[in-house]
Amino acid sequence: SVCKISKADLDAMTKVRINAADALDDRHTLKEIHRFVRNGRGEVYVPGSSIKGALRMALLKARILDDTDSGTDIREEFDEKYFHTLQLKKDKYGQQDRKNAVNSIMQGIRISDSAPIADKNLCLTTKIDEFTDGSYNKIKLCRESIKPGVEIRCSLTLDQSVLQGKLTRESIEQAIGRAPASYQETVLKPYKQASN
């Protein structure tokens, strides 16, 4: 080998082997590899906060699509309008404080970290900045990523004492179901390569 390391020494230093596909080119370009988050036992997992953030975006998009109020003030923040709907914190005038995240309906949703994900379900992906004109910029950076199609398991708890029926399993499933088509239409469509 070029580095003068024996296979036995290399095997002793190797913790994980994952598919690199085209993330590393045939000239073995030096690239930084960002590892996936791992727990104290070295197991890959998805933090519950990341899953909740993705769920929040799906819920927000569904609320925006369902909003028929054409008189909405464009200056109003999305969080204030769609999520800060609880009456837990009042402003100095005794009115609902929509600026305060304490009033966010998302407080009624709890999501656990995912169950551990086996290293065999990882691959390396290259970071590429793509522009709407079809041009792109490859960055010397790879990420450990979960392979497409891998199921991730976590616990979702809906606290109806907070949600008061405003979010249910059914409404969440419906929002998630609408997300891919909405993402395709609003985010990917302007990109030549993605829409082909």
Coordinates of N, CA, C and O in Angstrom, one line a residue, residues 20-169:
A20 N -19.1 3.9 0.4 CA -18.7 5.2 0.0 C -19.3 5.6 -1.4 O -19.3 6.8 -1.7
A21 N -19.7 4.7 -2.2 CA -20.3 4.9 -3.5 C -19.5 5.9 -4.2 O -18.3 5.7 -4.4
D22 N -20.1 7.0 -4.7 CA -19.3 8.0 -5.4 C -18.9 9.2 -4.6 O -18.5 10.3 -5.1
A23 N -19.0 9.1 -3.2 CA -18.7 10.2 -2.3 C -17.1 10.4 -2.3 O -16.7 11.5 -2.1
L24 N -16.4 9.4 -2.6 CA -14.9 9.5 -2.7 C -14.6 9.1 -4.2 O -15.0 8.1 -4.6
D25 N -13.8 10.0 -4.8 CA -13.5 9.7 -6.2 C -12.3 8.7 -6.4 O -11.7 8.4 -5.4
D26 N -12.0 8.3 -7.6 CA -11.0 7.3 -7.8 C -9.6 7.8 -7.5 O -8.7 7.0 -7.4
R27 N -9.4 9.1 -7.4 CA -8.1 9.6 -7.0 C -8.0 9.8 -5.5 O -7.0 10.3 -5.0
H28 N -9.0 9.3 -4.8 CA -9.0 9.4 -3.3 C -8.8 10.8 -2.8 O -7.9 11.0 -1.9
T29 N -9.5 11.7 -3.3 CA -9.4 13.1 -2.9 C -9.6 13.2 -1.4 O -10.5 12.6 -0.9
L30 N -8.7 13.9 -0.8 CA -8.8 14.1 0.7 C -10.1 14.9 1.0 O -10.3 16.0 0.5
K31 N -11.0 14.3 1.8 CA -12.2 15.0 2.2 C -12.4 14.8 3.6 O -12.1 13.7 4.2
E32 N -12.9 15.8 4.3 CA -13.3 15.7 5.7 C -14.6 14.8 5.7 O -15.5 15.0 4.9
I33 N -14.7 13.9 6.7 CA -15.9 13.1 6.8 C -16.5 13.5 8.1 O -15.9 13.3 9.2
H34 N -17.8 14.0 8.0 CA -18.5 14.4 9.2 C -19.3 13.1 9.6 O -20.1 12.6 8.9
R35 N -19.1 12.7 10.9 CA -19.7 11.5 11.4 C -21.1 11.8 11.8 O -21.4 12.9 12.3
F36 N -22.0 10.8 11.8 CA -23.3 10.9 12.3 C -23.3 10.9 13.8 O -22.3 10.4 14.4
V37 N -24.3 11.5 14.4 CA -24.3 11.6 15.9 C -24.4 10.2 16.4 O -25.1 9.3 15.9
R38 N -23.7 9.9 17.5 CA -23.7 8.6 18.2 C -23.9 8.8 19.7 O -23.5 9.8 20.3
N39 N -24.4 7.7 20.3 CA -24.6 7.7 21.7 C -23.4 7.3 22.4 O -22.3 7.1 21.8
G40 N -23.4 7.2 23.8 CA -22.3 6.9 24.6 C -21.7 5.5 24.3 O -20.6 5.2 24.6
R41 N -22.5 4.6 23.7 CA -22.0 3.3 23.3 C -21.5 3.2 21.8 O -21.2 2.2 21.3
G42 N -21.4 4.4 21.2 CA -20.9 4.5 19.8 C -22.0 4.1 18.8 O -21.6 4.0 17.6
E43 N -23.3 4.0 19.1 CA -24.3 3.6 18.2 C -24.9 4.9 17.5 O -25.2 5.9 18.2
V44 N -25.2 4.8 16.3 CA -25.8 5.9 15.5 C -27.3 6.0 15.9 O -28.0 5.0 16.1
Y45 N -27.7 7.2 16.1 CA -29.1 7.5 16.4 C -29.5 8.9 15.8 O -28.6 9.7 15.6
V46 N -30.8 9.1 15.6 CA -31.3 10.4 15.2 C -31.9 11.1 16.5 O -32.8 10.5 17.1
P47 N -31.4 12.3 16.9 CA -31.9 13.0 18.0 C -33.4 13.3 17.9 O -33.8 13.6 16.8
G48 N -34.1 13.1 18.9 CA -35.6 13.5 18.9 C -35.8 14.9 18.5 O -36.8 15.2 17.8
S49 N -34.9 15.8 18.8 CA -35.1 17.2 18.5 C -35.0 17.4 16.9 O -35.7 18.2 16.4
S50 N -34.2 16.6 16.3 CA -34.1 16.6 14.8 C -35.4 16.1 14.2 O -35.9 16.7 13.2
I51 N -35.9 15.0 14.7 CA -37.2 14.5 14.2 C -38.3 15.5 14.5 O -39.2 15.7 13.6
K52 N -38.3 16.1 15.6 CA -39.4 17.1 16.0 C -39.3 18.3 15.0 O -40.3 18.8 14.6
G53 N -38.1 18.7 14.7 CA -37.9 19.8 13.8 C -38.5 19.5 12.4 O -39.1 20.4 11.8
A54 N -38.2 18.3 11.9 CA -38.8 17.9 10.6 C -40.3 17.8 10.7 O -41.0 18.2 9.7
L55 N -40.8 17.3 11.8 CA -42.3 17.2 12.0 C -42.9 18.6 12.0 O -43.9 18.9 11.4
R56 N -42.2 19.5 12.7 CA -42.6 20.9 12.8 C -42.8 21.5 11.4 O -43.7 22.2 11.1
M57 N -41.8 21.3 10.5 CA -41.8 21.9 9.2 C -43.0 21.3 8.4 O -43.6 22.0 7.6
A58 N -43.3 20.0 8.5 CA -44.4 19.4 7.8 C -45.7 20.0 8.3 O -46.6 20.3 7.5
L59 N -45.8 20.2 9.6 CA -47.0 20.8 10.2 C -47.2 22.2 9.8 O -48.3 22.6 9.4
L60 N -46.1 22.9 9.7 CA -46.1 24.3 9.3 C -46.6 24.5 7.9 O -47.5 25.3 7.5
K61 N -46.0 23.6 7.0 CA -46.4 23.7 5.6 C -47.9 23.3 5.4 O -48.6 24.0 4.6
A62 N -48.4 22.3 6.1 CA -49.8 22.0 6.0 C -50.7 23.1 6.5 O -51.7 23.4 5.9
R63 N -50.3 23.8 7.6 CA -51.1 24.9 8.1 C -51.1 26.1 7.1 O -52.1 26.7 6.9
I64 N -49.9 26.4 6.5 CA -49.9 27.4 5.5 C -50.8 27.1 4.3 O -51.5 27.9 3.8
L65 N -50.7 25.8 3.8 CA -51.5 25.4 2.7 C -53.0 25.5 3.0 O -53.8 25.8 2.1
D66 N -53.4 25.2 4.2 CA -54.8 25.2 4.6 C -55.3 26.6 4.9 O -56.5 26.8 5.1
D67 N -54.4 27.6 5.1 CA -54.8 28.9 5.5 C -55.6 29.6 4.4 O -55.0 29.9 3.3
T68 N -56.8 30.0 4.6 CA -57.6 30.6 3.6 C -57.8 32.1 3.9 O -58.5 32.8 3.2
D69 N -57.1 32.6 4.9 CA -57.2 34.0 5.3 C -56.3 34.8 4.4 O -55.1 35.0 4.7
S70 N -56.9 35.4 3.4 CA -56.1 36.2 2.5 C -55.7 37.6 3.1 O -54.9 38.3 2.6
G71 N -56.3 37.9 4.2 CA -56.0 39.2 4.9 C -54.9 39.1 5.9 O -54.7 40.0 6.7
T72 N -54.2 38.0 5.8 CA -53.0 37.8 6.8 C -52.0 38.9 6.6 O -51.6 39.2 5.5
D73 N -51.5 39.4 7.7 CA -50.5 40.4 7.7 C -49.2 39.7 7.4 O -48.7 38.8 8.2
I74 N -48.5 40.0 6.3 CA -47.3 39.3 5.9 C -46.2 39.5 6.9 O -45.3 38.7 7.0
R75 N -46.3 40.5 7.7 CA -45.2 40.7 8.7 C -45.4 39.8 9.9 O -44.5 39.7 10.7
E76 N -46.5 39.2 10.1 CA -46.7 38.3 11.2 C -45.8 37.0 11.0 O -45.7 36.5 9.9
E77 N -45.2 36.7 12.1 CA -44.3 35.5 12.1 C -45.1 34.2 12.0 O -46.2 34.1 12.6
F78 N -44.6 33.2 11.3 CA -45.2 31.9 11.2 C -45.5 31.3 12.5 O -46.5 30.7 12.8
D79 N -44.4 31.3 13.4 CA -44.6 30.7 14.7 C -45.7 31.3 15.5 O -46.5 30.7 16.1
E80 N -45.8 32.7 15.5 CA -46.8 33.4 16.2 C -48.2 33.0 15.7 O -49.1 32.8 16.5
K81 N -48.3 32.9 14.4 CA -49.7 32.7 13.8 C -50.1 31.2 14.0 O -51.2 30.9 14.3
Y82 N -49.2 30.3 13.6 CA -49.6 28.9 13.5 C -49.3 28.0 14.8 O -49.9 27.0 15.0
F83 N -48.3 28.4 15.6 CA -47.9 27.6 16.7 C -48.1 28.2 18.1 O -48.5 27.5 19.0
H84 N -47.9 29.5 18.2 CA -48.0 30.1 19.5 C -49.5 30.4 19.8 O -49.9 31.5 20.0
T85 N -50.3 29.3 19.9 CA -51.7 29.5 20.0 C -52.3 29.1 21.4 O -53.5 29.2 21.7
L86 N -51.4 28.7 22.3 CA -51.8 28.4 23.7 C -52.0 29.6 24.5 O -51.4 30.7 24.2
Q87 N -52.7 29.5 25.6 CA -53.0 30.7 26.5 C -52.2 30.5 27.8 O -52.7 30.9 28.9
L88 N -51.0 30.0 27.8 CA -50.2 29.8 29.0 C -49.5 31.0 29.5 O -49.4 31.2 30.7
K89 N -49.1 31.9 28.7 CA -48.4 33.1 29.1 C -49.1 34.3 28.5 O -49.4 34.4 27.3
K90 N -49.3 35.3 29.4 CA -50.0 36.5 28.9 C -49.0 37.6 28.8 O -47.9 37.6 29.5
D91 N -49.3 38.6 28.0 CA -48.4 39.8 27.9 C -48.8 40.8 29.1 O -49.6 40.5 29.9
K92 N -48.1 41.9 29.1 CA -48.4 42.8 30.3 C -49.8 43.4 30.3 O -50.2 44.0 31.3
Y93 N -50.5 43.3 29.2 CA -51.9 43.8 29.1 C -52.9 42.6 29.4 O -54.1 42.8 29.3
G94 N -52.4 41.5 29.8 CA -53.3 40.3 30.1 C -53.8 39.6 28.8 O -54.7 38.7 28.9
Q95 N -53.2 39.9 27.7 CA -53.6 39.2 26.4 C -52.6 38.1 26.2 O -51.5 38.0 26.7
Q96 N -53.1 37.1 25.3 CA -52.2 36.0 24.9 C -50.9 36.6 24.3 O -51.0 37.5 23.5
D97 N -49.8 36.1 24.8 CA -48.5 36.6 24.3 C -48.0 35.7 23.2 O -47.4 34.6 23.4
R98 N -48.3 36.0 21.9 CA -47.9 35.2 20.8 C -46.4 35.3 20.5 O -46.0 34.5 19.7
K99 N -45.7 36.2 21.1 CA -44.3 36.3 20.8 C -43.5 35.3 21.7 O -42.4 35.0 21.5
N100 N -44.2 34.7 22.7 CA -43.5 33.9 23.7 C -43.7 32.4 23.3 O -44.8 31.9 23.2
A101 N -42.6 31.7 23.1 CA -42.6 30.3 22.7 C -43.2 29.4 23.8 O -43.5 28.3 23.5
V102 N -43.4 29.9 25.0 CA -44.1 29.1 26.0 C -45.5 28.8 25.5 O -46.1 27.7 25.9
N103 N -46.1 29.6 24.7 CA -47.4 29.4 24.1 C -47.4 28.5 22.9 O -48.5 28.4 22.2
S104 N -46.3 27.9 22.5 CA -46.2 27.0 21.3 C -47.0 25.7 21.6 O -46.7 25.0 22.5
I105 N -47.8 25.4 20.6 CA -48.5 24.1 20.6 C -47.5 22.9 20.5 O -47.9 21.8 21.0
M106 N -46.3 23.2 20.0 CA -45.3 22.1 19.9 C -44.9 21.6 21.3 O -44.3 20.5 21.4
Q107 N -45.2 22.3 22.4 CA -44.9 21.8 23.7 C -45.7 20.5 24.0 O -45.3 19.7 24.9
G108 N -46.8 20.3 23.3 CA -47.6 19.1 23.6 C -47.1 17.9 22.8 O -47.8 16.8 22.8
I109 N -46.0 18.0 22.1 CA -45.5 16.9 21.3 C -44.1 16.6 21.9 O -43.2 17.4 22.0
R110 N -43.9 15.3 22.2 CA -42.6 14.8 22.7 C -42.2 13.7 21.8 O -43.0 12.8 21.5
I111 N -40.9 13.8 21.4 CA -40.4 12.7 20.5 C -39.1 12.2 21.1 O -38.2 13.0 21.4
S112 N -39.0 10.9 21.2 CA -37.7 10.4 21.8 C -36.7 10.3 20.7 O -36.9 10.5 19.5
D113 N -35.4 10.1 21.2 CA -34.3 9.9 20.2 C -34.7 8.5 19.6 O -35.4 7.7 20.1
S114 N -34.2 8.3 18.4 CA -34.5 7.1 17.7 C -33.8 5.9 18.3 O -32.8 6.1 19.1
A115 N -34.3 4.7 18.0 CA -33.6 3.5 18.4 C -32.2 3.5 17.7 O -32.1 4.1 16.6
P116 N -31.2 2.8 18.2 CA -29.9 2.7 17.5 C -30.1 2.2 16.1 O -30.9 1.4 15.8
I117 N -29.3 2.8 15.2 CA -29.3 2.4 13.8 C -28.0 1.7 13.5 O -26.9 2.2 13.8
A118 N -28.0 0.5 12.9 CA -26.8 -0.3 12.6 C -25.9 0.4 11.6 O -26.4 1.1 10.7
D119 N -24.6 0.3 11.9 CA -23.6 0.9 11.0 C -23.8 0.4 9.5 O -23.5 1.1 8.6
K120 N -24.3 -0.8 9.3 CA -24.5 -1.3 8.0 C -25.6 -0.5 7.2 O -25.7 -0.6 6.0
N121 N -26.4 0.3 7.9 CA -27.4 1.2 7.3 C -26.9 2.6 7.0 O -27.7 3.5 6.7
L122 N -25.6 2.7 7.0 CA -25.0 4.0 6.7 C -24.3 4.0 5.4 O -23.9 3.0 4.8
C123 N -24.1 5.2 4.8 CA -23.3 5.4 3.6 C -22.7 6.7 3.7 O -23.0 7.5 4.5
L124 N -21.8 7.0 2.8 CA -21.1 8.3 2.7 C -21.8 9.1 1.6 O -22.1 8.6 0.5
T125 N -22.1 10.4 1.9 CA -22.7 11.2 0.8 C -21.8 12.5 0.7 O -21.3 12.9 1.7
T126 N -21.7 13.0 -0.5 CA -20.9 14.2 -0.8 C -21.8 15.4 -0.6 O -23.0 15.4 -1.0
K127 N -21.2 16.4 -0.1 CA -21.9 17.7 0.0 C -21.8 18.5 -1.3 O -20.7 18.7 -1.7
I128 N -22.9 18.8 -1.9 CA -22.9 19.5 -3.2 C -23.9 20.7 -3.0 O -25.0 20.5 -2.6
D129 N -23.4 21.9 -3.3 CA -24.3 23.1 -3.4 C -24.8 23.2 -4.9 O -23.9 23.3 -5.8
E130 N -26.1 23.0 -5.1 CA -26.6 23.1 -6.4 C -27.4 24.4 -6.6 O -28.0 24.9 -5.7
F131 N -27.3 25.0 -7.8 CA -28.0 26.2 -8.1 C -29.1 26.0 -9.1 O -29.1 25.0 -9.8
T132 N -30.1 26.9 -9.1 CA -31.2 26.7 -10.0 C -30.9 26.6 -11.5 O -31.7 26.1 -12.2
D133 N -29.8 27.2 -11.9 CA -29.4 27.1 -13.3 C -28.8 25.8 -13.7 O -28.4 25.6 -14.8
G134 N -28.7 24.8 -12.7 CA -28.1 23.5 -13.0 C -26.7 23.4 -12.7 O -26.1 22.3 -12.7
S135 N -26.0 24.5 -12.4 CA -24.6 24.4 -12.0 C -24.5 24.0 -10.5 O -25.5 24.1 -9.8
Y136 N -23.3 23.5 -10.2 CA -23.2 23.1 -8.8 C -21.7 23.2 -8.3 O -20.8 23.4 -9.2
N137 N -21.5 23.2 -7.1 CA -20.2 23.3 -6.5 C -20.0 22.1 -5.5 O -20.8 22.0 -4.5
K138 N -19.1 21.2 -5.8 CA -18.8 20.1 -4.9 C -17.9 20.6 -3.8 O -16.8 21.2 -4.1
I139 N -18.2 20.3 -2.6 CA -17.4 20.7 -1.5 C -16.6 19.5 -1.0 O -17.1 18.4 -1.0
K140 N -15.4 19.7 -0.5 CA -14.6 18.7 -0.1 C -15.0 18.2 1.3 O -14.3 18.4 2.3
L141 N -16.2 17.6 1.3 CA -16.8 17.2 2.6 C -17.8 16.1 2.3 O -18.5 16.1 1.4
C142 N -17.7 15.0 3.1 CA -18.6 13.9 3.1 C -19.3 13.8 4.4 O -18.7 14.2 5.4
R143 N -20.5 13.2 4.4 CA -21.2 13.0 5.6 C -21.6 11.5 5.7 O -21.9 10.9 4.7
E144 N -21.5 11.0 6.9 CA -22.1 9.7 7.2 C -23.6 10.0 7.1 O -24.1 10.9 7.8
S145 N -24.4 9.2 6.3 CA -25.8 9.4 6.2 C -26.5 8.1 6.3 O -25.9 7.0 6.1
I146 N -27.8 8.1 6.7 CA -28.6 6.9 6.7 C -29.0 6.6 5.3 O -29.5 7.5 4.6
K147 N -28.9 5.3 4.9 CA -29.2 4.9 3.6 C -30.7 5.2 3.3 O -31.5 5.0 4.2
P148 N -31.1 5.6 2.1 CA -32.5 5.7 1.8 C -33.3 4.4 2.0 O -32.7 3.3 1.8
G149 N -34.5 4.5 2.5 CA -35.3 3.3 2.8 C -35.1 2.7 4.1 O -35.9 1.7 4.5
V150 N -34.2 3.2 4.9 CA -34.0 2.6 6.3 C -35.0 3.2 7.2 O -35.3 4.4 7.3
E151 N -35.7 2.3 7.9 CA -36.7 2.7 8.9 C -36.1 3.2 10.2 O -35.2 2.5 10.7
I152 N -36.6 4.3 10.7 CA -36.1 4.8 11.9 C -37.3 4.8 12.9 O -38.4 5.2 12.6
R153 N -37.0 4.2 14.1 CA -38.0 4.1 15.1 C -37.8 5.0 16.3 O -36.7 5.1 16.8
C154 N -38.9 5.7 16.7 CA -38.9 6.6 17.9 C -40.3 6.6 18.5 O -41.2 6.1 17.9
S155 N -40.4 7.2 19.7 CA -41.7 7.3 20.3 C -42.2 8.7 20.2 O -41.4 9.6 20.4
L156 N -43.5 8.8 19.9 CA -44.1 10.1 19.8 C -45.2 10.1 20.8 O -46.1 9.2 20.8
T157 N -45.2 11.1 21.6 CA -46.3 11.3 22.7 C -47.0 12.6 22.4 O -46.4 13.7 22.3
L158 N -48.3 12.5 22.3 CA -49.1 13.7 22.2 C -49.8 14.0 23.5 O -50.7 13.2 24.0
D159 N -49.5 15.1 24.1 CA -50.1 15.5 25.4 C -51.4 16.3 25.1 O -51.3 17.5 24.9
Q160 N -52.5 15.6 25.2 CA -53.7 16.3 24.8 C -54.2 17.3 25.9 O -55.0 18.2 25.6
S161 N -53.6 17.3 27.1 CA -53.9 18.4 28.1 C -53.3 19.7 27.6 O -53.8 20.8 28.0
V162 N -52.3 19.6 26.7 CA -51.8 20.8 26.1 C -52.4 21.1 24.7 O -52.8 22.2 24.4
L163 N -52.4 20.0 23.9 CA -52.9 20.1 22.5 C -54.4 20.3 22.4 O -54.9 21.0 21.4
Q164 N -55.2 19.8 23.4 CA -56.6 20.0 23.4 C -57.3 19.7 22.0 O -58.1 20.4 21.5
G165 N -56.8 18.6 21.4 CA -57.3 18.1 20.2 C -56.9 18.9 18.9 O -57.3 18.5 17.8
K166 N -56.1 19.9 19.1 CA -55.6 20.7 17.9 C -54.7 19.9 17.0 O -54.6 20.2 15.9
L167 N -54.0 19.0 17.6 CA -53.1 18.1 16.8 C -53.4 16.7 17.3 O -53.5 16.4 18.5
T168 N -53.6 15.8 16.3 CA -53.9 14.4 16.6 C -53.0 13.5 15.8 O -52.4 14.0 14.9
R169 N -53.0 12.2 16.1 CA -52.3 11.3 15.3 C -52.7 11.4 13.8 O -51.8 11.5 12.9

